[in-house]
mmCIF file of C-alpha atoms and ligand atoms in Angstrom:
data_model
loop_
_atom_site.group_PDB
_atom_site.id
_atom_site.type_symbol
_atom_site.label_atom_id
_atom_site.label_comp_id
_atom_site.label_asym_id
_atom_site.label_seq_id
_atom_site.Cartn_x
_atom_site.Cartn_y
_atom_site.Cartn_z
ATOM 1 C CA MET A 1 -17.276 10.633 3.406
ATOM 2 C CA ARG A 2 -20.295 8.419 4.008
ATOM 3 C CA GLU A 3 -21.476 8.180 0.413
ATOM 4 C CA LEU A 4 -18.959 6.962 -2.194
ATOM 5 C CA SER A 5 -21.335 6.758 -5.133
ATOM 6 C CA GLY A 6 -20.351 9.136 -7.948
ATOM 7 C CA LYS A 7 -17.042 10.062 -6.282
ATOM 8 C CA VAL A 8 -13.864 10.041 -8.360
ATOM 9 C CA ALA A 9 -11.297 7.655 -6.881
ATOM 10 C CA LEU A 10 -7.711 7.277 -8.100
ATOM 11 C CA VAL A 11 -5.774 4.101 -7.267
ATOM 12 C CA THR A 12 -2.059 3.585 -7.956
ATOM 13 C CA GLY A 13 -0.753 0.076 -8.567
ATOM 14 C CA ALA A 14 -4.284 -1.035 -9.503
ATOM 15 C CA GLY A 15 -3.178 -3.830 -11.843
ATOM 16 C CA SER A 16 -2.755 -6.470 -9.156
ATOM 17 C CA GLY A 17 -3.414 -7.559 -5.575
ATOM 18 C CA ILE A 18 -4.566 -4.973 -3.058
ATOM 19 C CA GLY A 19 -4.787 -2.080 -5.558
ATOM 20 C CA ARG A 20 -6.986 -4.097 -7.918
ATOM 21 C CA ALA A 21 -9.216 -5.213 -5.024
ATOM 22 C CA ILE A 22 -9.570 -1.623 -3.746
ATOM 23 C CA ALA A 23 -10.474 -0.364 -7.237
ATOM 24 C CA LEU A 24 -13.169 -3.037 -7.590
ATOM 25 C CA ALA A 25 -14.532 -2.452 -4.077
ATOM 26 C CA LEU A 26 -14.832 1.282 -4.765
ATOM 27 C CA ALA A 27 -16.511 0.564 -8.123
ATOM 28 C CA ARG A 28 -19.030 -1.611 -6.266
ATOM 29 C CA GLN A 29 -19.763 1.428 -4.080
ATOM 30 C CA GLY A 30 -20.526 3.396 -7.272
ATOM 31 C CA SER A 31 -17.271 5.392 -7.403
ATOM 32 C CA GLN A 32 -15.747 6.266 -10.778
ATOM 33 C CA LEU A 33 -12.184 5.073 -11.127
ATOM 34 C CA ILE A 34 -8.884 6.413 -12.407
ATOM 35 C CA LEU A 35 -6.178 3.760 -12.376
ATOM 36 C CA CYS A 36 -2.458 3.695 -12.904
ATOM 37 C CA ASP A 37 0.222 1.039 -12.834
ATOM 38 C CA ILE A 38 3.758 0.578 -14.118
ATOM 39 C CA ASN A 39 2.373 -2.520 -15.831
ATOM 40 C CA ALA A 40 -0.252 -0.926 -18.093
ATOM 41 C CA GLU A 41 -1.346 -4.266 -19.573
ATOM 42 C CA ALA A 42 -2.505 -5.446 -16.157
ATOM 43 C CA LEU A 43 -4.977 -2.552 -16.001
ATOM 44 C CA GLU A 44 -7.042 -3.663 -18.992
ATOM 45 C CA PRO A 45 -8.856 -6.592 -17.308
ATOM 46 C CA VAL A 46 -9.445 -4.405 -14.237
ATOM 47 C CA ARG A 47 -10.935 -1.687 -16.442
ATOM 48 C CA ARG A 48 -13.326 -4.234 -17.998
ATOM 49 C CA GLU A 49 -14.425 -5.466 -14.562
ATOM 50 C CA ILE A 50 -15.010 -1.891 -13.366
ATOM 51 C CA ASP A 51 -17.044 -1.006 -16.428
ATOM 52 C CA GLY A 52 -19.467 -3.794 -15.473
ATOM 53 C CA LEU A 53 -19.923 -2.218 -12.035
ATOM 54 C CA SER A 54 -19.476 1.531 -12.405
ATOM 55 C CA ARG A 55 -17.263 3.632 -14.720
ATOM 56 C CA CYS A 56 -13.549 3.662 -15.351
ATOM 57 C CA ILE A 57 -12.600 7.205 -16.390
ATOM 58 C CA MET A 58 -8.986 6.512 -17.257
ATOM 59 C CA THR A 59 -6.195 3.943 -17.076
ATOM 60 C CA GLU A 60 -2.649 5.173 -17.371
ATOM 61 C CA HIS A 61 0.843 3.776 -17.457
ATOM 62 C CA ALA A 62 2.744 5.625 -14.711
ATOM 63 C CA ASP A 63 5.751 4.922 -12.545
ATOM 64 C CA VAL A 64 4.994 6.377 -9.109
ATOM 65 C CA ALA A 65 8.722 6.671 -8.407
ATOM 66 C CA SER A 66 9.110 9.285 -11.160
ATOM 67 C CA ILE A 67 7.941 12.808 -10.366
ATOM 68 C CA ASP A 68 7.925 13.666 -14.088
ATOM 69 C CA ALA A 69 5.649 10.710 -14.853
ATOM 70 C CA MET A 70 3.370 11.570 -11.940
ATOM 71 C CA ARG A 71 3.156 15.240 -12.982
ATOM 72 C CA ALA A 72 2.240 14.196 -16.534
ATOM 73 C CA PHE A 73 -0.361 11.776 -15.152
ATOM 74 C CA ALA A 74 -1.808 14.499 -12.882
ATOM 75 C CA ASP A 75 -2.088 16.890 -15.839
ATOM 76 C CA LYS A 76 -4.182 14.304 -17.706
ATOM 77 C CA VAL A 77 -6.331 13.634 -14.659
ATOM 78 C CA HIS A 78 -6.956 17.331 -13.979
ATOM 79 C CA ALA A 79 -7.878 17.882 -17.624
ATOM 80 C CA ALA A 80 -10.659 15.335 -17.061
ATOM 81 C CA VAL A 81 -11.786 16.222 -13.503
ATOM 82 C CA PRO A 82 -11.131 19.301 -11.324
ATOM 83 C CA ALA A 83 -9.798 17.121 -8.502
ATOM 84 C CA VAL A 84 -10.064 13.552 -7.319
ATOM 85 C CA ASP A 85 -12.298 12.841 -4.295
ATOM 86 C CA ILE A 86 -10.416 9.767 -3.105
ATOM 87 C CA LEU A 87 -6.692 9.221 -3.588
ATOM 88 C CA VAL A 88 -5.310 5.738 -2.888
ATOM 89 C CA ASN A 89 -1.512 5.581 -2.840
ATOM 90 C CA ASN A 90 -1.099 1.830 -3.019
ATOM 91 C CA ALA A 91 1.614 0.918 -5.578
ATOM 92 C CA GLY A 92 4.498 -0.887 -3.940
ATOM 93 C CA VAL A 93 7.116 -3.617 -4.174
ATOM 94 C CA GLY A 94 8.772 -6.018 -1.725
ATOM 95 C CA LEU A 95 12.370 -6.268 -0.543
ATOM 96 C CA MET A 96 13.794 -8.868 1.827
ATOM 97 C CA GLY A 97 17.166 -8.006 3.253
ATOM 98 C CA THR A 98 18.883 -6.977 6.466
ATOM 99 C CA ILE A 99 20.671 -3.707 7.128
ATOM 100 C CA LEU A 100 23.914 -5.557 6.203
ATOM 101 C CA SER A 101 22.714 -7.280 3.026
ATOM 102 C CA THR A 102 20.621 -4.471 1.490
ATOM 103 C CA ARG A 103 22.573 -2.833 -1.331
ATOM 104 C CA TYR A 104 22.635 0.919 -1.860
ATOM 105 C CA GLU A 105 20.645 0.587 -5.113
ATOM 106 C CA ASP A 106 18.034 -1.504 -3.262
ATOM 107 C CA TRP A 107 17.548 1.371 -0.785
ATOM 108 C CA GLN A 108 17.041 3.761 -3.681
ATOM 109 C CA TRP A 109 14.632 1.365 -5.412
ATOM 110 C CA ILE A 110 12.453 0.583 -2.396
ATOM 111 C CA LEU A 111 12.329 4.135 -1.042
ATOM 112 C CA GLY A 112 11.754 5.446 -4.598
ATOM 113 C CA ILE A 113 8.610 3.355 -5.082
ATOM 114 C CA ASN A 114 7.265 2.689 -1.594
ATOM 115 C CA LEU A 115 7.953 6.070 0.035
ATOM 116 C CA TRP A 116 8.603 8.633 -2.721
ATOM 117 C CA GLY A 117 5.780 7.053 -4.740
ATOM 118 C CA VAL A 118 3.349 7.980 -1.963
ATOM 119 C CA ILE A 119 4.899 11.442 -1.551
ATOM 120 C CA HIS A 120 4.600 12.001 -5.314
ATOM 121 C CA GLY A 121 0.942 10.941 -5.309
ATOM 122 C CA CYS A 122 0.177 13.348 -2.470
ATOM 123 C CA HIS A 123 2.260 16.135 -4.002
ATOM 124 C CA VAL A 124 0.528 16.093 -7.400
ATOM 125 C CA PHE A 125 -3.063 15.342 -6.372
ATOM 126 C CA VAL A 126 -3.720 16.745 -2.867
ATOM 127 C CA PRO A 127 -3.285 20.480 -3.648
ATOM 128 C CA LYS A 128 -6.188 20.379 -6.145
ATOM 129 C CA MET A 129 -8.302 18.487 -3.610
ATOM 130 C CA ALA A 130 -7.613 21.195 -1.008
ATOM 131 C CA GLU A 131 -8.081 24.044 -3.491
ATOM 132 C CA ARG A 132 -11.499 22.767 -4.589
ATOM 133 C CA GLY A 133 -12.631 22.984 -0.967
ATOM 134 C CA THR A 134 -15.211 20.178 -0.948
ATOM 135 C CA GLY A 135 -13.094 17.695 1.005
ATOM 136 C CA GLY A 136 -12.060 14.157 0.190
ATOM 137 C CA HIS A 137 -10.018 11.271 1.494
ATOM 138 C CA VAL A 138 -6.423 10.083 1.109
ATOM 139 C CA VAL A 139 -5.619 6.410 1.683
ATOM 140 C CA ASN A 140 -1.929 5.568 2.035
ATOM 141 C CA VAL A 141 -1.055 1.880 2.028
ATOM 142 C CA SER A 142 1.586 1.335 4.703
ATOM 143 C CA SER A 143 1.935 -2.068 6.405
ATOM 144 C CA MET A 144 2.105 -3.660 9.831
ATOM 145 C CA LEU A 145 5.848 -3.246 9.123
ATOM 146 C CA GLY A 146 5.127 0.496 9.191
ATOM 147 C CA TYR A 147 4.624 0.517 12.964
ATOM 148 C CA MET A 148 6.578 -2.467 14.298
ATOM 149 C CA PRO A 149 10.127 -3.606 13.609
ATOM 150 C CA SER A 150 10.819 -7.025 12.160
ATOM 151 C CA PRO A 151 14.115 -8.544 10.947
ATOM 152 C CA ASP A 152 15.122 -9.005 7.289
ATOM 153 C CA VAL A 153 12.973 -6.190 5.908
ATOM 154 C CA ALA A 154 15.096 -3.114 6.726
ATOM 155 C CA GLY A 155 14.442 -1.149 3.514
ATOM 156 C CA TYR A 156 10.795 -2.146 3.154
ATOM 157 C CA SER A 157 10.026 -1.344 6.775
ATOM 158 C CA THR A 158 11.837 2.019 6.617
ATOM 159 C CA ALA A 159 9.665 3.043 3.653
ATOM 160 C CA LYS A 160 6.480 1.874 5.387
ATOM 161 C CA PHE A 161 7.349 3.686 8.657
ATOM 162 C CA GLY A 162 7.787 6.781 6.439
ATOM 163 C CA VAL A 163 4.355 6.305 4.858
ATOM 164 C CA PHE A 164 2.820 5.841 8.306
ATOM 165 C CA GLY A 165 4.417 9.053 9.647
ATOM 166 C CA LEU A 166 3.557 11.032 6.531
ATOM 167 C CA SER A 167 -0.070 9.905 6.807
ATOM 168 C CA MET A 168 -0.366 11.008 10.431
ATOM 169 C CA CYS A 169 1.157 14.439 9.630
ATOM 170 C CA MET A 170 -1.169 14.847 6.657
ATOM 171 C CA ARG A 171 -4.149 13.856 8.756
ATOM 172 C CA SER A 172 -3.484 16.531 11.358
ATOM 173 C CA GLU A 173 -3.066 19.214 8.666
ATOM 174 C CA LEU A 174 -5.665 18.290 6.065
ATOM 175 C CA CYS A 175 -8.627 18.154 8.456
ATOM 176 C CA ASP A 176 -8.720 21.947 7.963
ATOM 177 C CA HIS A 177 -9.621 21.160 4.332
ATOM 178 C CA LYS A 178 -12.142 18.425 5.239
ATOM 179 C CA ILE A 179 -9.770 15.826 3.806
ATOM 180 C CA GLY A 180 -9.459 12.641 5.855
ATOM 181 C CA VAL A 181 -6.295 10.531 5.780
ATOM 182 C CA SER A 182 -5.951 6.827 6.599
ATOM 183 C CA ALA A 183 -2.819 4.693 6.953
ATOM 184 C CA ILE A 184 -3.732 1.148 5.931
ATOM 185 C CA CYS A 185 -1.513 -1.413 7.630
ATOM 186 C CA PRO A 186 -2.073 -4.925 6.268
ATOM 187 C CA GLY A 187 -0.415 -8.028 7.658
ATOM 188 C CA VAL A 188 0.399 -11.041 5.469
ATOM 189 C CA ILE A 189 -1.782 -10.736 2.344
ATOM 190 C CA ASN A 190 -1.711 -13.317 -0.431
ATOM 191 C CA THR A 191 -0.764 -11.302 -3.554
ATOM 192 C CA ASN A 192 2.007 -11.268 -6.158
ATOM 193 C CA ILE A 193 4.257 -9.108 -3.968
ATOM 194 C CA THR A 194 6.369 -12.054 -2.794
ATOM 195 C CA ARG A 195 6.833 -13.392 -6.347
ATOM 196 C CA ASN A 196 8.258 -10.072 -7.538
ATOM 197 C CA ALA A 197 10.185 -9.061 -4.404
ATOM 198 C CA ARG A 198 13.943 -8.592 -4.364
ATOM 199 C CA ILE A 199 15.689 -10.948 -1.956
ATOM 200 C CA ARG A 200 19.143 -10.155 -0.573
ATOM 201 C CA GLY A 201 21.423 -11.950 1.858
ATOM 202 C CA HIS A 202 20.020 -15.429 1.259
ATOM 203 C CA GLU A 203 22.254 -18.053 -0.318
ATOM 204 C CA ASN A 204 19.493 -19.734 -2.271
ATOM 205 C CA VAL A 205 17.136 -16.990 -3.434
ATOM 206 C CA ASP A 206 14.742 -19.344 -5.269
ATOM 207 C CA GLU A 207 14.375 -21.570 -2.238
ATOM 208 C CA THR A 208 13.755 -18.600 0.074
ATOM 209 C CA ARG A 209 11.188 -17.188 -2.359
ATOM 210 C CA ASP A 210 9.387 -20.545 -2.563
ATOM 211 C CA LYS A 211 9.174 -20.713 1.242
ATOM 212 C CA VAL A 212 7.830 -17.187 1.551
ATOM 213 C CA VAL A 213 5.356 -17.598 -1.352
ATOM 214 C CA SER A 214 4.158 -20.860 0.147
ATOM 215 C CA PHE A 215 3.783 -19.258 3.618
ATOM 216 C CA TYR A 216 1.687 -16.397 2.146
ATOM 217 C CA GLY A 217 -0.392 -18.967 0.232
ATOM 218 C CA ARG A 218 -1.019 -21.054 3.366
ATOM 219 C CA ARG A 219 -1.931 -17.910 5.320
ATOM 220 C CA ASN A 220 -4.395 -17.256 2.482
ATOM 221 C CA PHE A 221 -5.706 -13.862 3.612
ATOM 222 C CA GLY A 222 -7.078 -12.274 0.431
ATOM 223 C CA PRO A 223 -6.646 -8.667 -0.799
ATOM 224 C CA GLU A 224 -10.423 -8.186 -0.965
ATOM 225 C CA ARG A 225 -10.427 -8.131 2.851
ATOM 226 C CA VAL A 226 -7.995 -5.206 2.764
ATOM 227 C CA ALA A 227 -10.273 -3.505 0.224
ATOM 228 C CA ARG A 228 -13.276 -3.898 2.561
ATOM 229 C CA ALA A 229 -11.262 -2.274 5.356
ATOM 230 C CA VAL A 230 -10.326 0.595 3.021
ATOM 231 C CA VAL A 231 -13.975 1.300 2.154
ATOM 232 C CA LYS A 232 -14.818 1.316 5.874
ATOM 233 C CA ALA A 233 -11.823 3.555 6.654
ATOM 234 C CA ILE A 234 -12.958 6.133 4.085
ATOM 235 C CA LYS A 235 -16.574 6.101 5.294
ATOM 236 C CA ARG A 236 -15.614 6.341 8.971
ATOM 237 C CA ASN A 237 -12.467 8.469 8.486
ATOM 238 C CA LYS A 238 -10.231 6.055 10.399
ATOM 239 C CA ALA A 239 -6.624 7.089 11.086
ATOM 240 C CA ILE A 240 -4.769 3.788 11.512
ATOM 241 C CA VAL A 241 -6.180 0.621 9.986
ATOM 242 C CA PRO A 242 -4.383 -2.639 10.799
ATOM 243 C CA VAL A 243 -5.822 -5.407 8.586
ATOM 244 C CA SER A 244 -5.602 -9.104 9.594
ATOM 245 C CA PRO A 245 -5.199 -10.664 13.059
ATOM 246 C CA GLU A 246 -1.377 -10.563 12.924
ATOM 247 C CA ALA A 247 -1.443 -6.835 12.095
ATOM 248 C CA TRP A 248 -3.705 -6.146 15.116
ATOM 249 C CA PHE A 249 -1.637 -8.437 17.336
ATOM 250 C CA GLY A 250 1.601 -6.652 16.327
ATOM 251 C CA TYR A 251 -0.020 -3.253 16.826
ATOM 252 C CA TRP A 252 -1.034 -3.886 20.443
ATOM 253 C CA PHE A 253 1.923 -6.129 21.383
ATOM 254 C CA ASN A 254 4.390 -3.495 20.162
ATOM 255 C CA ARG A 255 2.659 -0.805 22.195
ATOM 256 C CA ALA A 256 2.453 -2.923 25.338
ATOM 257 C CA TRP A 257 5.901 -4.557 25.256
ATOM 258 C CA PRO A 258 8.198 -3.466 22.388
ATOM 259 C CA ALA A 259 11.124 -5.710 23.379
ATOM 260 C CA GLY A 260 8.891 -8.775 23.615
ATOM 261 C CA ASN A 261 7.326 -7.920 20.247
ATOM 262 C CA ARG A 262 10.778 -7.658 18.597
ATOM 263 C CA ALA A 263 11.820 -11.027 20.037
ATOM 264 C CA PHE A 264 8.588 -12.632 18.893
ATOM 265 C CA TRP A 265 8.916 -11.440 15.280
ATOM 266 C CA ARG A 266 12.617 -12.440 15.178
ATOM 267 C CA TRP A 267 11.561 -15.938 16.125
ATOM 268 C CA THR A 268 8.606 -15.937 13.666
ATOM 269 C CA THR A 269 10.752 -14.745 10.750
ATOM 270 C CA LYS A 270 13.372 -17.429 11.404
ATOM 271 C CA THR A 271 10.672 -20.086 11.628
ATOM 272 C CA ILE A 272 9.091 -19.024 8.293
ATOM 273 C CA GLN A 273 12.492 -19.018 6.541
ATOM 274 C CA LYS A 274 13.655 -22.370 7.973
HETATM 275 N N1 NAD B 301 0.844 -8.311 0.220
HETATM 276 C C1 NAD B 301 1.135 -7.999 1.485
HETATM 277 O O1 NAD B 301 1.354 -8.879 2.350
HETATM 278 C C2 NAD B 301 1.211 -6.545 1.887
HETATM 279 C C3 NAD B 301 1.246 -6.264 3.270
HETATM 280 C C4 NAD B 301 1.325 -4.944 3.669
HETATM 281 C C5 NAD B 301 1.358 -3.929 2.734
HETATM 282 N N2 NAD B 301 1.331 -4.234 1.403
HETATM 283 C C6 NAD B 301 1.390 -3.121 0.448
HETATM 284 O O2 NAD B 301 0.272 -3.155 -0.400
HETATM 285 C C7 NAD B 301 0.587 -2.492 -1.616
HETATM 286 C C8 NAD B 301 0.156 -3.353 -2.784
HETATM 287 O O3 NAD B 301 0.904 -4.549 -2.793
HETATM 288 P P1 NAD B 301 0.315 -5.958 -3.257
HETATM 289 O O4 NAD B 301 0.551 -6.903 -2.144
HETATM 290 O O5 NAD B 301 -1.032 -5.791 -3.796
HETATM 291 O O6 NAD B 301 1.372 -6.346 -4.393
HETATM 292 P P2 NAD B 301 1.170 -6.682 -5.938
HETATM 293 O O7 NAD B 301 2.532 -6.982 -6.448
HETATM 294 O O8 NAD B 301 0.108 -7.714 -6.117
HETATM 295 O O9 NAD B 301 0.644 -5.309 -6.575
HETATM 296 C C9 NAD B 301 1.453 -4.163 -6.637
HETATM 297 C C10 NAD B 301 1.093 -3.367 -7.884
HETATM 298 O O10 NAD B 301 1.891 -2.166 -7.900
HETATM 299 C C11 NAD B 301 2.431 -2.010 -9.204
HETATM 300 N N3 NAD B 301 3.677 -1.236 -9.155
HETATM 301 C C12 NAD B 301 4.888 -1.668 -8.723
HETATM 302 N N4 NAD B 301 5.802 -0.708 -8.861
HETATM 303 C C13 NAD B 301 5.144 0.359 -9.387
HETATM 304 C C14 NAD B 301 5.564 1.656 -9.767
HETATM 305 N N5 NAD B 301 6.843 2.040 -9.639
HETATM 306 N N6 NAD B 301 4.637 2.517 -10.271
HETATM 307 C C15 NAD B 301 3.347 2.117 -10.418
HETATM 308 N N7 NAD B 301 2.903 0.900 -10.096
HETATM 309 C C16 NAD B 301 3.793 0.030 -9.580
HETATM 310 C C17 NAD B 301 2.657 -3.421 -9.712
HETATM 311 O O11 NAD B 301 2.781 -3.468 -11.128
HETATM 312 C C18 NAD B 301 1.428 -4.126 -9.176
HETATM 313 O O12 NAD B 301 0.345 -4.054 -10.094
HETATM 314 C C19 NAD B 301 2.090 -2.226 -1.581
HETATM 315 O O13 NAD B 301 2.318 -0.886 -1.185
HETATM 316 C C20 NAD B 301 2.567 -3.171 -0.498
HETATM 317 O O14 NAD B 301 3.766 -2.745 0.098
HETATM 318 C C21 NAD B 301 1.250 -5.514 0.952
#
């Protein structure tokens, strides 16, 4: 999809961070936006910014983890447009915890939003895209933790590996419908994700959060750089899109020497949390 002007793009989790940046980048390309977030209030300023650049068709409160909410949202969308051209499954949350410290309800929470949320988005929007027959593009936001293992993120990484695998399966099937699929795999991006993440297995949760927030701040890699990579991925129909030097490093290191890569990230994680 070389030309994004006039296309209808739907972004989940558009109220903050990467989702907001993607929505604005697509608006700058001339796309018309449909936005959703569990925090509906956060969408209002984004809507105003988009209206200065292009057109915001709709903002909606929706919890991606709920199939009922996503079906209701899809009904509203398909009453307004026959199908979306670009679907960006971005909404997500953070969870720090090992396989031993992650509680059962944390597994349900993280997989519900970060994996089922993407499945729900695909389930309710992709069939209309295929049925219409004019093609389109699906962007699923995975992570560098969706292709390489790292300690203390068992639930988060499991969900992101799922999103990565789902995206590759979809890509090999949906090309018959002229629908491209990209798995976006950012590294450490400075957004609100660390402020709102659940943290398990750490004695002093506030202290751990401060260290992680401060590390993300010092890294200072902004979400607009992810958004630029997303626009490029849609235009060039890229399959796997690591974003940031650490995401590229992990991608190649893990392929070349998986054991060395695991040892390196164990050491890095411990150093960040010290
Ligand atoms: N920040 C990073 O370092 C990083 C790295 C790799 C991948 N990611 C992924 O990028 C995506 C966006 O994260 P971000 O960093 O911009 O975080 P963020 O917290 O800034 O934004 C996430 C947005 O998703 C929304 N959201 C959360 N749960 C939702 C739900 N159930 N239904 C609908 N909306 C919901 C939030 O309200 C928020 O507006 C996530 O999938 C995240 O896992 C982030």
